[in-house]
């Protein structure tokens, strides 16, 4: 065989003979161009078996051979009626479980009639204010047959209560419910920011959910410890894995501190990974995570081997999807889904091709779902347990990721655990540094994104349908339903249960979930429960910190970087001060990767940069921009609220006589909305994939005479 290849490709064969592999850096790890058995000869992970601790090759002995992973579709938008219809269509088309996305008002504990959420209701998920909303959401969906995953952390108590009561009134008892509630508040303080209460009471809530679930909802996973949003915020796969496992350790200690045995709740813990475009590293990450978790939990002396098994849901990356040439996103999602399956996920959500532009349509969701069905039924990967096991590359990379992740876990442990590390700002800083480094490499062309900074097409982009939601109409309908619920319920019973909840929050006695379930039965709304607990717990406000120098260190190959620096110096000479920009996110969207990267990049280019607090109203943002005397207001949008919030902030600036402030809008904005935003005060619009130094040059060139 070698002779045959050599005759056909002699130059290829000779080019590698006698040569050493070269080394390169990839997402923070040093990798090689080729691997041999020598790279695994000292490894202690090779002699492992699926279904047996430490579970490196999979948590179940037969993995997909007998049962493939569960196909989920993370979805929710507009009203409960619209989302219910979408779920039922998906289930009829082959989906096996539901994964519910809630709108940002719900996440942050506000009813839809609250003045702070005017632009958020029904936009990035479904609006849920009450048990009635939850009953409509699952209408004609048998909750004793369909597992339900709910991405909820801040308002976890009312949402889980509504789900339990909705099932109850459907005739399904608690012990028959299956699925997962995310309930992972620590990562919210690190990256996603949809928190409500400070860390200490938030951990009390988690302990109460653990306790109640272990006794009453035995088939339901009481937490999904999530790394997904860490990677989406910029973490490398190693950072994502390390910090997620460190979060898991903190939750385990919380459960034990609450008086539970490790075996009471550990078997129902689950994890949630992001799966990006680093194919081999994502496979190795999932294997390494199972190995580390099993070893970390041995310190708690579990008697049930299932307590050591890491089971996980995965989701393909949203950040890797591009607005430019969006049909390329189908290929990206397929590669990421394959990585997840080869890594051994237990369930998977595949993102749709249009999610860098707007919420997915039925058609794009079907393509995403069929990607999984094709992998399960046509590729053959379900026929073998751990298909990548034994690969010199995968086994070596798995060991390397174990070693590197343990360094970060040890750092967190030395700080006193993840809560202390978060208070010290360590994980957030490392993730933001990784995000800035990644963006600089993309902007300089050092890392390829096809269709964005390389292999750009000059063909006209085909048009396709974009899902557009009338936010004001959704909010109107929700308010009508809220008013009806409040007018028909027993006022005395409502006041009595809210008083019980208030006392439990004040004293720390009683199980908060148990009380909230009774409150849900009495038709107390999500906002009322949240407000009542906030009286005692308070509402958490994050400290705004920015980093400098990381982007500049990695932008040396960017042709626009030095030009932007020169333009800021020219502006300084002309105006007597440097150009000043304030980067702001309005509404309840806490995804701030884009805003933070813009802030650090513009600071490194010579701008004076202010970062507004999260969750501001347009009025608050305009007031701060004027007080800070900025030249530019940068508005970061991800949650589809731009058509409501941008005109409002422009209106507020005019009231303050600050029409001369340039308005820059960036983020996930469909092209069809550009004209609307320009007509309503936007001076610049930059979508996903924007080269930041180039955008800085465009802004400065227009601002200077």
XYZ file of C-alpha atoms in Angstrom:
705
model
C 0.000 0.000 0.000
C 2.812 2.405 0.878
C 4.476 1.706 -2.471
C 1.256 2.443 -4.296
C 0.818 5.782 -2.502
C 4.454 6.651 -2.992
C 4.193 6.112 -6.736
C 1.167 8.346 -6.942
C 2.263 11.078 -4.527
C 6.061 10.869 -4.082
C 6.485 14.554 -3.211
C 3.848 14.294 -0.503
C 5.458 11.257 1.131
C 9.004 12.616 1.012
C 7.933 16.003 2.375
C 7.143 14.415 5.781
C 9.899 11.819 6.045
C 12.370 12.556 8.821
C 10.753 15.878 9.711
C 9.543 16.956 13.137
C 5.988 18.234 13.498
C 5.608 21.979 13.907
C 3.861 23.562 16.893
C 1.099 26.166 16.829
C -1.235 27.877 19.282
C -4.966 27.166 19.079
C -7.446 28.606 21.583
C -4.790 28.862 24.265
C -3.270 25.395 23.815
C -0.041 24.405 22.094
C -0.811 21.811 19.427
C 1.220 19.891 16.870
C 0.829 19.234 13.174
C 1.031 15.450 13.692
C 0.590 12.959 16.527
C 1.900 9.412 17.050
C 1.601 6.730 19.731
C 4.519 8.390 21.537
C 2.178 11.257 22.450
C -0.024 8.922 24.488
C 2.502 6.476 25.928
C 2.575 8.220 29.327
C -1.173 8.877 29.457
C -3.202 7.459 32.341
C -6.568 7.827 30.585
C -6.363 5.146 27.889
C -7.605 2.143 29.860
C -11.106 3.431 30.505
C -14.498 2.090 29.518
C -17.845 3.732 28.765
C -20.378 3.359 31.560
C -17.714 2.852 34.233
C -16.088 5.592 36.329
C -14.345 7.871 35.414
C -16.668 7.733 32.350
C -14.181 9.313 29.930
C -15.584 7.285 27.015
C -19.185 8.057 27.949
C -21.614 7.938 30.907
C -23.461 4.879 29.529
C -21.947 1.562 28.473
C -23.674 1.356 25.082
C -23.997 5.101 24.426
C -25.840 5.691 21.111
C -25.819 2.041 20.013
C -29.109 1.448 21.826
C -30.388 5.020 22.166
C -29.102 8.115 20.304
C -28.913 11.499 21.960
C -32.169 13.448 22.434
C -32.889 15.930 19.653
C -33.955 19.238 21.182
C -34.778 22.625 19.718
C -34.162 25.643 21.944
C -37.062 27.896 21.096
C -39.535 30.369 22.455
C -40.783 33.667 21.145
C -43.662 36.074 21.285
C -46.631 34.711 23.224
C -47.183 31.315 24.827
C -49.725 30.553 22.054
C -47.170 31.153 19.285
C -44.480 29.127 21.044
C -46.886 26.252 21.736
C -47.799 26.010 18.057
C -44.087 26.001 17.144
C -43.328 23.239 19.685
C -46.142 21.041 18.450
C -45.007 21.366 14.844
C -41.448 20.447 15.856
C -42.542 17.437 17.908
C -44.588 16.205 14.972
C -41.484 16.546 12.767
C -39.279 14.306 14.901
C -38.085 16.398 17.816
C -37.952 14.354 21.041
C -37.760 16.979 23.767
C -38.458 20.654 24.343
C -35.978 23.351 25.270
C -37.712 26.561 26.320
C -36.294 30.048 25.737
C -37.850 32.731 27.912
C -37.854 36.424 27.131
C -35.535 38.748 29.032
C -38.290 40.330 31.088
C -39.127 36.879 32.452
C -35.462 36.076 33.128
C -35.033 39.231 35.151
C -38.156 38.713 37.268
C -40.397 41.375 35.708
C -44.009 40.956 34.652
C -44.720 42.176 31.125
C -46.414 45.335 32.377
C -43.265 46.645 34.114
C -41.997 49.956 32.637
C -38.364 48.719 32.455
C -39.186 45.958 29.942
C -41.078 47.824 27.227
C -38.626 46.713 24.513
C -37.998 43.180 25.809
C -41.369 41.449 26.098
C -41.595 38.454 23.752
C -38.463 39.410 21.826
C -35.713 36.885 22.628
C -37.985 34.220 24.046
C -41.504 33.587 25.235
C -43.152 35.885 27.789
C -44.305 33.978 30.888
C -46.000 35.939 33.668
C -48.305 33.347 35.217
C -49.481 29.742 35.489
C -51.970 30.533 32.730
C -49.121 31.400 30.372
C -47.352 28.140 31.247
C -50.520 26.098 30.690
C -50.926 27.645 27.239
C -47.238 27.004 26.495
C -47.710 23.249 27.028
C -51.288 22.934 25.733
C -51.835 19.429 24.282
C -48.207 18.499 25.021
C -48.235 15.561 27.482
C -45.760 16.506 30.208
C -45.536 12.909 31.447
C -44.157 11.881 28.027
C -42.099 14.858 26.794
C -38.971 15.948 28.650
C -38.694 19.702 29.064
C -35.494 21.689 29.414
C -35.926 25.251 30.678
C -33.143 27.811 30.437
C -33.938 29.830 33.525
C -31.754 31.089 36.351
C -32.802 34.443 37.811
C -36.554 33.819 38.079
C -36.059 30.080 38.562
C -38.481 29.757 41.486
C -41.616 31.153 39.812
C -40.879 29.444 36.484
C -40.322 25.997 38.022
C -43.410 26.536 40.177
C -45.541 27.434 37.149
C -44.294 24.320 35.311
C -45.122 22.019 38.246
C -48.595 23.525 38.717
C -49.327 23.535 34.964
C -48.477 19.818 34.886
C -50.590 19.250 38.005
C -53.587 20.878 36.336
C -52.900 18.802 33.221
C -53.220 15.726 35.458
C -49.504 14.909 35.605
C -48.025 14.340 39.057
C -44.575 15.675 39.965
C -42.842 12.299 40.074
C -43.635 11.782 36.374
C -41.978 15.016 35.202
C -38.688 14.706 33.340
C -36.305 17.312 32.011
C -33.971 19.971 33.342
C -34.106 23.428 34.879
C -30.866 25.318 34.263
C -30.759 26.918 37.736
C -27.077 27.887 37.262
C -26.724 31.326 38.794
C -22.929 31.444 39.167
C -22.317 31.689 35.431
C -24.830 34.542 35.308
C -22.536 36.588 37.542
C -19.634 35.720 35.227
C -21.025 36.243 31.738
C -24.727 36.157 30.900
C -25.942 38.587 33.577
C -29.605 37.551 33.817
C -29.388 37.482 37.597
C -31.812 39.069 40.049
C -30.507 38.575 43.583
C -26.951 38.689 45.004
C -24.861 35.483 45.207
C -25.674 34.448 48.815
C -29.508 34.359 48.540
C -29.168 32.966 45.014
C -27.283 29.971 46.414
C -29.993 29.535 49.074
C -32.548 29.295 46.240
C -30.468 26.603 44.524
C -30.168 24.596 47.763
C -33.956 24.740 48.240
C -34.536 23.523 44.678
C -32.078 20.642 45.238
C -33.848 19.649 48.437
C -37.383 19.820 47.025
C -36.474 18.098 43.747
C -34.678 15.162 45.376
C -37.822 14.405 47.403
C -40.596 15.231 44.933
C -39.354 15.322 41.310
C -36.958 12.355 41.141
C -36.760 12.195 37.324
C -36.146 15.925 36.897
C -32.628 17.412 36.753
C -32.469 20.159 39.359
C -29.589 22.019 37.706
C -27.805 22.229 34.371
C -24.358 23.568 35.080
C -23.671 25.667 32.031
C -20.483 26.495 30.225
C -22.358 27.483 27.082
C -22.588 31.174 27.830
C -18.957 31.295 28.942
C -17.737 30.189 25.526
C -20.239 32.461 23.816
C -18.807 35.304 25.922
C -15.286 34.506 24.729
C -13.931 31.690 26.915
C -11.694 29.118 25.266
C -12.909 25.490 25.501
C -10.447 24.910 28.383
C -11.685 27.963 30.320
C -15.302 26.988 29.669
C -14.703 23.466 30.974
C -12.649 24.520 33.999
C -15.022 27.210 35.241
C -18.115 25.093 34.623
C -16.698 22.220 36.666
C -15.641 24.690 39.378
C -19.243 25.956 39.422
C -20.366 22.350 39.788
C -18.138 21.886 42.823
C -19.680 24.967 44.428
C -23.189 23.608 43.868
C -22.257 20.227 45.314
C -20.933 21.894 48.454
C -24.123 23.979 48.636
C -26.249 20.833 48.594
C -24.146 19.118 51.251
C -24.162 22.248 53.415
C -27.974 22.208 53.196
C -27.895 18.790 54.877
C -28.234 16.499 51.872
C -26.124 13.463 51.069
C -24.095 13.630 47.857
C -26.105 10.693 46.484
C -29.383 12.569 47.129
C -28.763 15.037 44.306
C -25.528 14.378 42.380
C -27.101 11.736 40.083
C -29.542 14.407 38.862
C -26.926 17.071 38.141
C -26.399 17.755 34.451
C -24.100 19.989 32.420
C -24.447 22.153 29.316
C -21.618 22.783 26.834
C -21.148 25.164 23.946
C -19.776 23.469 20.860
C -17.727 25.761 18.655
C -15.729 25.347 15.464
C -12.573 23.899 17.073
C -13.626 20.374 16.103
C -11.026 18.179 17.822
C -10.777 20.344 20.926
C -14.549 20.199 21.468
C -14.516 16.380 21.289
C -11.594 16.226 23.718
C -13.267 18.770 26.034
C -16.331 16.613 26.571
C -14.239 13.521 27.293
C -11.873 15.430 29.606
C -14.776 16.985 31.516
C -16.268 13.587 32.376
C -12.890 12.382 33.621
C -12.227 15.450 35.791
C -15.761 15.506 37.243
C -15.574 11.857 38.332
C -12.275 12.514 40.091
C -13.460 15.767 41.704
C -16.532 14.102 43.217
C -14.634 11.201 44.803
C -13.706 13.597 47.648
C -17.361 13.530 48.773
C -17.373 9.693 49.098
C -20.467 8.926 47.012
C -21.802 5.377 47.308
C -23.783 5.525 44.084
C -21.500 5.357 40.998
C -24.055 7.486 39.114
C -23.033 10.406 41.335
C -19.711 10.476 39.485
C -21.169 10.472 35.960
C -21.249 13.758 34.054
C -24.228 13.880 31.720
C -24.597 16.805 29.372
C -26.732 18.735 26.955
C -24.913 20.595 24.188
C -25.735 23.425 21.834
C -23.933 24.491 18.704
C -22.426 27.964 18.862
C -24.463 31.057 18.149
C -21.364 33.249 18.178
C -19.750 31.296 15.307
C -22.687 32.055 13.002
C -22.267 34.948 10.587
C -24.574 37.528 9.088
C -22.444 37.486 5.931
C -23.242 34.538 3.631
C -25.588 32.979 6.205
C -25.989 29.698 4.305
C -22.407 28.930 5.369
C -23.918 28.616 8.843
C -25.569 25.313 7.882
C -22.105 23.818 7.397
C -20.792 25.340 10.618
C -23.702 23.923 12.606
C -23.260 20.477 11.035
C -19.561 20.402 11.998
C -20.359 21.510 15.546
C -23.173 18.957 15.866
C -20.773 16.223 14.738
C -18.229 17.365 17.346
C -20.896 17.163 20.035
C -21.999 13.688 19.038
C -18.430 12.369 18.788
C -17.796 13.871 22.233
C -20.729 11.924 23.695
C -23.545 14.393 24.430
C -26.872 13.199 25.897
C -28.978 15.801 24.108
C -28.301 18.441 21.490
C -29.743 21.660 20.134
C -28.585 22.802 16.708
C -28.763 26.521 15.926
C -30.390 27.738 12.737
C -28.656 29.460 9.827
C -30.397 32.804 10.392
C -29.670 33.276 14.108
C -26.922 35.851 13.474
C -29.705 37.996 12.016
C -32.931 37.227 13.872
C -34.889 34.508 15.648
C -35.159 31.358 13.484
C -38.082 30.757 11.155
C -39.878 27.409 10.919
C -37.923 26.574 7.770
C -34.481 27.369 9.170
C -35.324 25.457 12.376
C -36.268 22.457 10.238
C -32.856 22.495 8.532
C -31.150 22.667 11.933
C -33.238 19.801 13.295
C -32.688 17.653 10.180
C -28.936 18.105 10.638
C -29.230 15.984 13.781
C -31.577 13.456 12.211
C -29.140 12.949 9.312
C -26.245 12.457 11.719
C -28.230 9.866 13.673
C -29.620 7.902 10.739
C -27.210 8.344 7.836
C -23.675 8.865 9.168
C -23.127 5.621 11.096
C -21.657 7.416 14.125
C -24.286 5.885 16.419
C -23.055 2.364 15.671
C -19.892 2.640 17.787
C -19.216 3.695 21.377
C -16.728 6.605 21.512
C -15.740 6.502 17.816
C -12.769 8.829 18.367
C -11.371 6.808 21.265
C -7.831 5.618 20.583
C -6.975 8.442 18.213
C -3.481 9.661 19.082
C -4.615 13.263 18.569
C -7.838 12.963 20.599
C -6.300 11.016 23.482
C -3.303 13.356 23.699
C -5.515 16.437 23.483
C -7.888 15.026 26.116
C -4.975 14.589 28.548
C -3.663 18.074 27.740
C -7.074 19.619 28.396
C -7.377 17.737 31.692
C -4.011 19.118 32.804
C -4.733 22.703 31.702
C -8.262 22.808 33.132
C -7.033 21.604 36.510
C -4.714 24.639 36.716
C -7.727 26.980 36.504
C -9.805 24.835 38.876
C -6.955 24.869 41.408
C -6.755 28.672 41.084
C -10.466 28.933 41.907
C -10.128 26.516 44.826
C -7.217 28.504 46.254
C -9.442 31.605 46.132
C -11.963 29.780 48.332
C -14.334 28.446 45.667
C -16.186 29.910 42.722
C -18.323 32.393 44.665
C -15.156 33.972 46.099
C -13.419 33.854 42.705
C -16.389 35.620 41.100
C -16.348 38.295 43.803
C -12.636 38.800 43.035
C -13.453 39.110 39.317
C -11.004 36.388 38.241
C -13.142 34.289 35.840
C -14.747 37.357 34.228
C -11.346 38.930 33.604
C -9.885 35.786 32.020
C -12.919 35.299 29.777
C -12.901 38.948 28.624
C -9.171 38.745 27.884
C -9.764 35.623 25.769
C -12.612 37.367 23.903
C -10.478 40.439 23.143
C -7.589 38.259 21.942
C -9.910 36.244 19.681
C -11.490 39.368 18.171
C -8.104 40.935 17.480
C -6.945 37.806 15.644
C -10.118 37.760 13.543
C -9.896 41.481 12.739
C -6.257 41.078 11.679
C -7.059 38.043 9.518
C -4.930 35.700 11.603
C -7.993 33.514 12.184
C -10.256 32.792 9.228
C -14.009 33.231 9.193
C -15.113 32.304 5.705
C -17.223 34.979 4.063
C -16.292 37.556 6.717
C -12.540 38.123 6.566
C -11.603 35.586 3.889
C -13.084 33.983 0.748
C -15.665 36.734 0.488
C -18.254 36.279 -2.211
C -19.137 39.056 -4.654
C -22.367 37.325 -5.599
C -25.620 38.896 -4.510
C -26.812 37.365 -1.262
C -30.052 35.398 -1.672
C -32.982 36.744 0.291
C -34.806 34.625 2.832
C -37.617 35.133 5.314
C -36.789 36.782 8.636
C -38.944 36.274 11.705
C -40.165 39.665 12.931
C -42.103 39.999 16.170
C -44.430 42.883 16.989
C -43.168 43.521 20.487
C -45.847 46.083 21.357
C -48.679 43.703 20.430
C -47.174 40.865 22.500
C -46.887 43.176 25.498
C -50.469 44.395 25.074
C -51.797 40.811 25.095
C -49.732 39.903 28.157
C -51.007 42.936 30.069
C -54.631 42.053 29.251
C -54.087 38.519 30.595
C -52.340 39.817 33.734
C -55.219 42.165 34.481
C -57.731 39.323 34.058
C -55.788 36.991 36.392
C -55.499 39.613 39.108
C -59.179 40.545 38.909
C -60.373 36.920 39.210
C -58.088 35.495 41.924
C -58.701 35.445 45.675
C -57.025 38.609 46.985
C -56.795 37.369 50.590
C -55.233 34.059 49.605
C -52.737 35.917 47.416
C -51.730 38.299 50.200
C -51.402 35.431 52.694
C -49.021 33.359 50.556
C -46.930 36.400 49.599
C -46.549 37.158 53.299
C -45.312 33.577 53.859
C -42.801 34.023 51.039
C -41.671 37.357 52.494
C -41.052 35.819 55.935
C -39.196 32.828 54.481
C -36.902 35.148 52.505
C -36.297 37.304 55.592
C -35.571 34.478 58.012
C -34.048 31.811 55.748
C -36.512 29.248 57.118
C -38.777 27.072 55.008
C -38.311 25.878 51.449
C -38.763 28.749 48.983
C -39.749 26.483 46.080
C -42.450 24.781 48.115
C -43.930 28.180 49.039
C -43.713 29.434 45.428
C -45.573 26.343 44.165
C -48.455 27.182 46.516
C -48.244 30.816 45.381
C -48.521 29.655 41.761
C -51.636 27.656 42.637
C -53.117 30.872 44.027
C -52.264 32.726 40.791
C -49.466 34.918 42.115
C -47.515 36.284 39.151
C -43.815 35.967 38.391
C -43.184 39.643 39.079
C -45.015 39.538 42.393
C -42.991 36.562 43.643
C -39.731 38.156 42.488
C -40.537 41.553 44.004
C -41.468 39.967 47.323
C -38.120 38.147 47.586
C -36.267 41.246 46.387
C -37.539 43.124 49.447
C -35.252 40.935 51.572
C -32.559 39.848 49.121
C -32.061 43.087 47.179
C -31.304 43.265 43.445
C -27.724 42.604 42.395
C -25.712 45.232 40.500
C -22.441 44.240 38.847
C -19.239 46.228 39.084
C -18.175 47.455 35.639
C -14.535 46.673 34.901
C -12.725 47.022 31.593
C -9.419 45.609 30.410
C -6.785 47.288 28.271
C -3.850 46.192 26.165
C -5.002 42.692 25.211
C -6.561 43.711 21.895
C -3.562 45.873 20.937
C -1.124 43.039 21.665
C -2.895 40.818 19.147
C -3.795 43.407 16.488
C -0.346 43.925 14.984
C -1.381 42.445 11.637
C -4.499 44.612 11.270
C -3.976 47.231 8.573
C -6.623 49.532 10.084
C -5.370 49.479 13.684
C -2.477 51.921 13.264
C -4.661 54.115 11.051
C -7.304 54.285 13.805
C -4.639 55.183 16.389
C -3.366 57.984 14.094
C -6.910 59.306 13.600
C -7.586 59.451 17.351
C -4.356 61.428 17.777
C -5.418 63.778 14.991
C -8.828 64.216 16.657
C -7.089 64.992 19.960
C -4.938 67.659 18.307
C -7.950 69.185 16.563
C -10.495 69.084 19.409
C -8.206 69.384 22.420
C -9.275 66.012 23.816
C -9.520 62.436 22.679
C -12.716 61.107 21.076
C -15.000 59.870 23.847
C -17.406 56.968 23.355
C -19.911 55.473 25.752
C -20.844 51.845 25.092
C -24.309 50.980 26.349
C -26.751 48.085 26.433
C -30.362 49.005 27.043
C -33.226 46.862 28.205
C -32.731 43.562 30.009
C -30.198 41.941 27.653
C -27.129 40.940 29.660
C -25.068 39.398 26.837
C -22.210 41.878 26.853
C -19.391 40.174 24.917
C -19.798 42.559 21.987
C -19.990 45.643 24.197
C -16.945 44.635 26.254
C -14.844 43.794 23.172
C -15.760 47.122 21.553
C -14.842 48.929 24.778
C -11.407 47.310 25.107
C -10.598 47.606 21.387
C -11.559 51.289 21.174
C -9.621 52.052 24.370
C -6.545 50.415 22.818
C -7.026 52.599 19.724
C -6.870 55.775 21.815
C -10.513 56.543 22.589
C -11.713 57.570 26.027
C -14.249 54.852 26.777
C -17.138 54.756 29.250
C -19.186 51.607 29.752
C -22.744 52.180 30.947
C -24.240 49.888 33.606
C -26.345 47.008 32.318
C -30.148 47.080 32.184
C -30.522 50.834 31.656
C -33.567 52.543 30.204
C -33.118 54.870 27.200
C -33.688 57.824 29.525
C -30.913 56.701 31.875
C -28.475 56.075 29.021
C -29.115 59.473 27.415
C -28.655 61.246 30.751
C -25.328 59.489 31.403
C -24.080 60.195 27.859
C -24.719 63.914 28.332
C -23.203 63.974 31.817
C -20.062 62.234 30.505
C -19.858 64.673 27.568
C -19.340 61.942 24.987
C -18.937 62.393 21.244
C -20.299 58.941 20.408
C -22.971 56.708 21.937
C -22.438 53.061 20.978
C -25.576 50.947 21.419
C -25.069 47.186 21.539
C -28.094 45.115 20.525
C -28.508 41.355 20.604
C -32.033 40.716 21.797
C -34.040 42.300 18.950
C -35.107 45.348 20.957
C -33.326 47.852 18.702
C -36.450 49.091 16.892
C -37.983 50.103 20.216
C -34.926 51.234 22.183
C -32.870 53.179 19.609
C -35.641 55.668 18.690
C -36.341 56.156 22.404
C -32.732 57.017 23.286
C -32.514 59.420 20.319
C -35.684 61.108 21.534
C -34.233 61.428 25.058
C -30.973 62.928 23.716
C -32.965 65.548 21.791
C -34.820 66.466 24.981
C -31.436 67.119 26.581
C -30.198 69.186 23.614
C -27.575 66.587 22.686
C -28.450 65.914 19.038
C -24.768 66.287 18.133
C -23.837 62.965 19.802
C -23.210 60.391 17.069
C -25.315 57.232 17.410
C -23.593 53.954 16.531
C -25.666 50.753 16.631
C -24.025 47.336 16.575
C -25.050 43.718 16.989
C -27.598 41.278 15.599
C -29.679 43.536 13.370
C -31.424 42.339 10.191
C -30.572 44.328 7.057
C -34.280 45.052 6.632
C -34.160 47.145 9.840
C -31.236 49.347 8.762
C -33.353 51.981 6.987
C -35.706 52.214 9.945
C -32.775 52.820 12.323
C -31.147 55.403 10.026
C -34.462 57.248 9.749
C -34.770 57.226 13.538
C -31.391 58.723 14.392
C -28.685 56.086 13.865
C -25.546 57.491 12.206
C -23.696 54.180 11.848
C -24.801 50.531 11.927
C -22.288 47.686 12.240
C -23.464 44.083 12.155
C -21.772 40.857 13.275
C -18.337 40.304 11.741
C -17.432 44.002 11.735
C -13.697 44.757 11.723
C -13.451 47.003 14.788
C -10.451 49.185 13.752
C -12.050 49.680 10.345
C -15.313 50.799 11.999
C -13.352 53.193 14.228
C -11.747 54.735 11.138
C -15.147 55.173 9.460
C -16.588 56.909 12.518
C -13.622 59.254 12.996
C -13.332 60.159 9.300
C -16.977 61.219 9.249
C -16.722 63.140 12.525
C -13.618 65.164 11.577
C -13.722 68.001 9.040
